[in-house]
Amino acid sequence: MRVGIGYDSHRFAPGRPLILGGVTIPHSLGLTGHSDADAVCHALTDAILGAAGLGDIGQMFPDTDPRWKGADSVKLLTQANLAVVEAGYHFGQADITVIAEAPRMAPHIAGMQQRLADALVVSPSTISIKAKTNEGMGWIGRGEGVAAIAVATLS
Ligand code: MG
């Protein structure tokens, strides 16, 4: 069994959709980035790539490449997982924590689990997603952005 960890963060900005774990969440602000800025997807993608020893999302999908501008990060996760499978591994489970002061994530967790599971062709029961605030502290606490941490196992 192999274990990988991934971390990602994106900054809030007006005029952008808020997409986390492949789910569009109603909110006054969205996240900025070259792709759709889905920090949950990006952290999970880095976790599976890390577990397989395949580098990271920035190497696979460089933000200087116009092909990935506005990219659907669920598709990037699917593509990264294909590389993982080609390297001889398959996904076991993941545990993800998303950290944001707002909006409330609870109503969207099941939808995220389903979308990420569909991308990896696994059961949603293998994708755990937890959400926390940062208790008002620091850049997350001031509502400047969102962070996500993911751990994944491969066998
Ligand atoms: Mg990112």
PDB file of N, CA, C and O in Angstrom, residues 3 32 50-51 56 69 72 96 101 104 111 123-124 129 135 151:
ATOM      1  N   VAL A   3       0.847   5.672   0.285  1.00  0.00           N
ATOM      2  CA  VAL A   3       0.090   6.801   0.820  1.00  0.00           C
ATOM      3  C   VAL A   3       0.612   8.088   0.195  1.00  0.00           C
ATOM      4  O   VAL A   3       1.824   8.258   0.037  1.00  0.00           O
ATOM      5  N   THR A  32     -10.257  32.031  -7.580  1.00  0.00           N
ATOM      6  CA  THR A  32      -9.474  32.349  -8.774  1.00  0.00           C
ATOM      7  C   THR A  32      -8.411  31.284  -9.005  1.00  0.00           C
ATOM      8  O   THR A  32      -7.900  30.677  -8.061  1.00  0.00           O
ATOM      9  N   GLY A  50       1.053  11.808  -5.713  1.00  0.00           N
ATOM     10  CA  GLY A  50       2.129  11.635  -4.742  1.00  0.00           C
ATOM     11  C   GLY A  50       2.275  10.181  -4.316  1.00  0.00           C
ATOM     12  O   GLY A  50       3.392   9.660  -4.206  1.00  0.00           O
ATOM     13  N   ALA A  51       1.148   9.521  -4.082  1.00  0.00           N
ATOM     14  CA  ALA A  51       1.201   8.111  -3.666  1.00  0.00           C
ATOM     15  C   ALA A  51       1.830   7.240  -4.746  1.00  0.00           C
ATOM     16  O   ALA A  51       2.516   6.262  -4.453  1.00  0.00           O
ATOM     17  N   ASP A  56       3.359  16.014  -9.418  1.00  0.00           N
ATOM     18  CA  ASP A  56       2.199  16.748  -8.901  1.00  0.00           C
ATOM     19  C   ASP A  56       1.370  17.340 -10.035  1.00  0.00           C
ATOM     20  O   ASP A  56       1.735  17.263 -11.205  1.00  0.00           O
ATOM     21  N   LYS A  69      -6.661  26.284 -19.191  1.00  0.00           N
ATOM     22  CA  LYS A  69      -7.335  27.512 -18.738  1.00  0.00           C
ATOM     23  C   LYS A  69      -8.830  27.220 -18.566  1.00  0.00           C
ATOM     24  O   LYS A  69      -9.487  26.722 -19.482  1.00  0.00           O
ATOM     25  N   ASP A  72     -12.033  21.963 -16.165  1.00  0.00           N
ATOM     26  CA  ASP A  72     -12.841  21.244 -15.184  1.00  0.00           C
ATOM     27  C   ASP A  72     -11.899  20.320 -14.417  1.00  0.00           C
ATOM     28  O   ASP A  72     -11.367  19.362 -14.956  1.00  0.00           O
ATOM     29  N   ILE A  96     -10.265  13.737   3.112  1.00  0.00           N
ATOM     30  CA  ILE A  96     -10.053  15.125   2.684  1.00  0.00           C
ATOM     31  C   ILE A  96     -10.621  16.067   3.742  1.00  0.00           C
ATOM     32  O   ILE A  96     -11.712  15.835   4.260  1.00  0.00           O
ATOM     33  N   GLU A 101     -13.943  29.594   5.934  1.00  0.00           N
ATOM     34  CA  GLU A 101     -14.777  30.261   6.937  1.00  0.00           C
ATOM     35  C   GLU A 101     -16.241  30.266   6.478  1.00  0.00           C
ATOM     36  O   GLU A 101     -17.146  30.177   7.285  1.00  0.00           O
ATOM     37  N   ARG A 104     -21.062  27.396   4.314  1.00  0.00           N
ATOM     38  CA  ARG A 104     -21.161  26.097   4.986  1.00  0.00           C
ATOM     39  C   ARG A 104     -21.034  24.986   3.951  1.00  0.00           C
ATOM     40  O   ARG A 104     -21.690  25.002   2.919  1.00  0.00           O
ATOM     41  N   GLY A 111     -22.565  15.447  -2.321  1.00  0.00           N
ATOM     42  CA  GLY A 111     -22.405  15.697  -3.760  1.00  0.00           C
ATOM     43  C   GLY A 111     -20.951  15.644  -4.180  1.00  0.00           C
ATOM     44  O   GLY A 111     -20.619  15.104  -5.241  1.00  0.00           O
ATOM     45  N   SER A 123     -16.465   3.628  -5.163  1.00  0.00           N
ATOM     46  CA  SER A 123     -17.649   3.902  -4.347  1.00  0.00           C
ATOM     47  C   SER A 123     -17.456   5.205  -3.560  1.00  0.00           C
ATOM     48  O   SER A 123     -16.355   5.461  -3.060  1.00  0.00           O
ATOM     49  N   PRO A 124     -18.523   6.009  -3.418  1.00  0.00           N
ATOM     50  CA  PRO A 124     -18.417   7.224  -2.601  1.00  0.00           C
ATOM     51  C   PRO A 124     -17.984   6.928  -1.159  1.00  0.00           C
ATOM     52  O   PRO A 124     -17.444   7.811  -0.481  1.00  0.00           O
ATOM     53  N   ILE A 129     -14.943  13.216   3.253  1.00  0.00           N
ATOM     54  CA  ILE A 129     -14.723  14.672   3.161  1.00  0.00           C
ATOM     55  C   ILE A 129     -15.227  15.322   4.447  1.00  0.00           C
ATOM     56  O   ILE A 129     -16.376  15.110   4.857  1.00  0.00           O
ATOM     57  N   GLU A 135     -11.674  29.032  12.608  1.00  0.00           N
ATOM     58  CA  GLU A 135     -11.949  29.731  13.879  1.00  0.00           C
ATOM     59  C   GLU A 135     -11.623  31.225  13.781  1.00  0.00           C
ATOM     60  O   GLU A 135     -11.168  31.835  14.746  1.00  0.00           O
ATOM     61  N   VAL A 151      -5.438  13.070   1.932  1.00  0.00           N
ATOM     62  CA  VAL A 151      -4.576  11.891   2.014  1.00  0.00           C
ATOM     63  C   VAL A 151      -5.247  10.791   1.212  1.00  0.00           C
ATOM     64  O   VAL A 151      -6.477  10.640   1.270  1.00  0.00           O
TER      65      VAL A 151
END
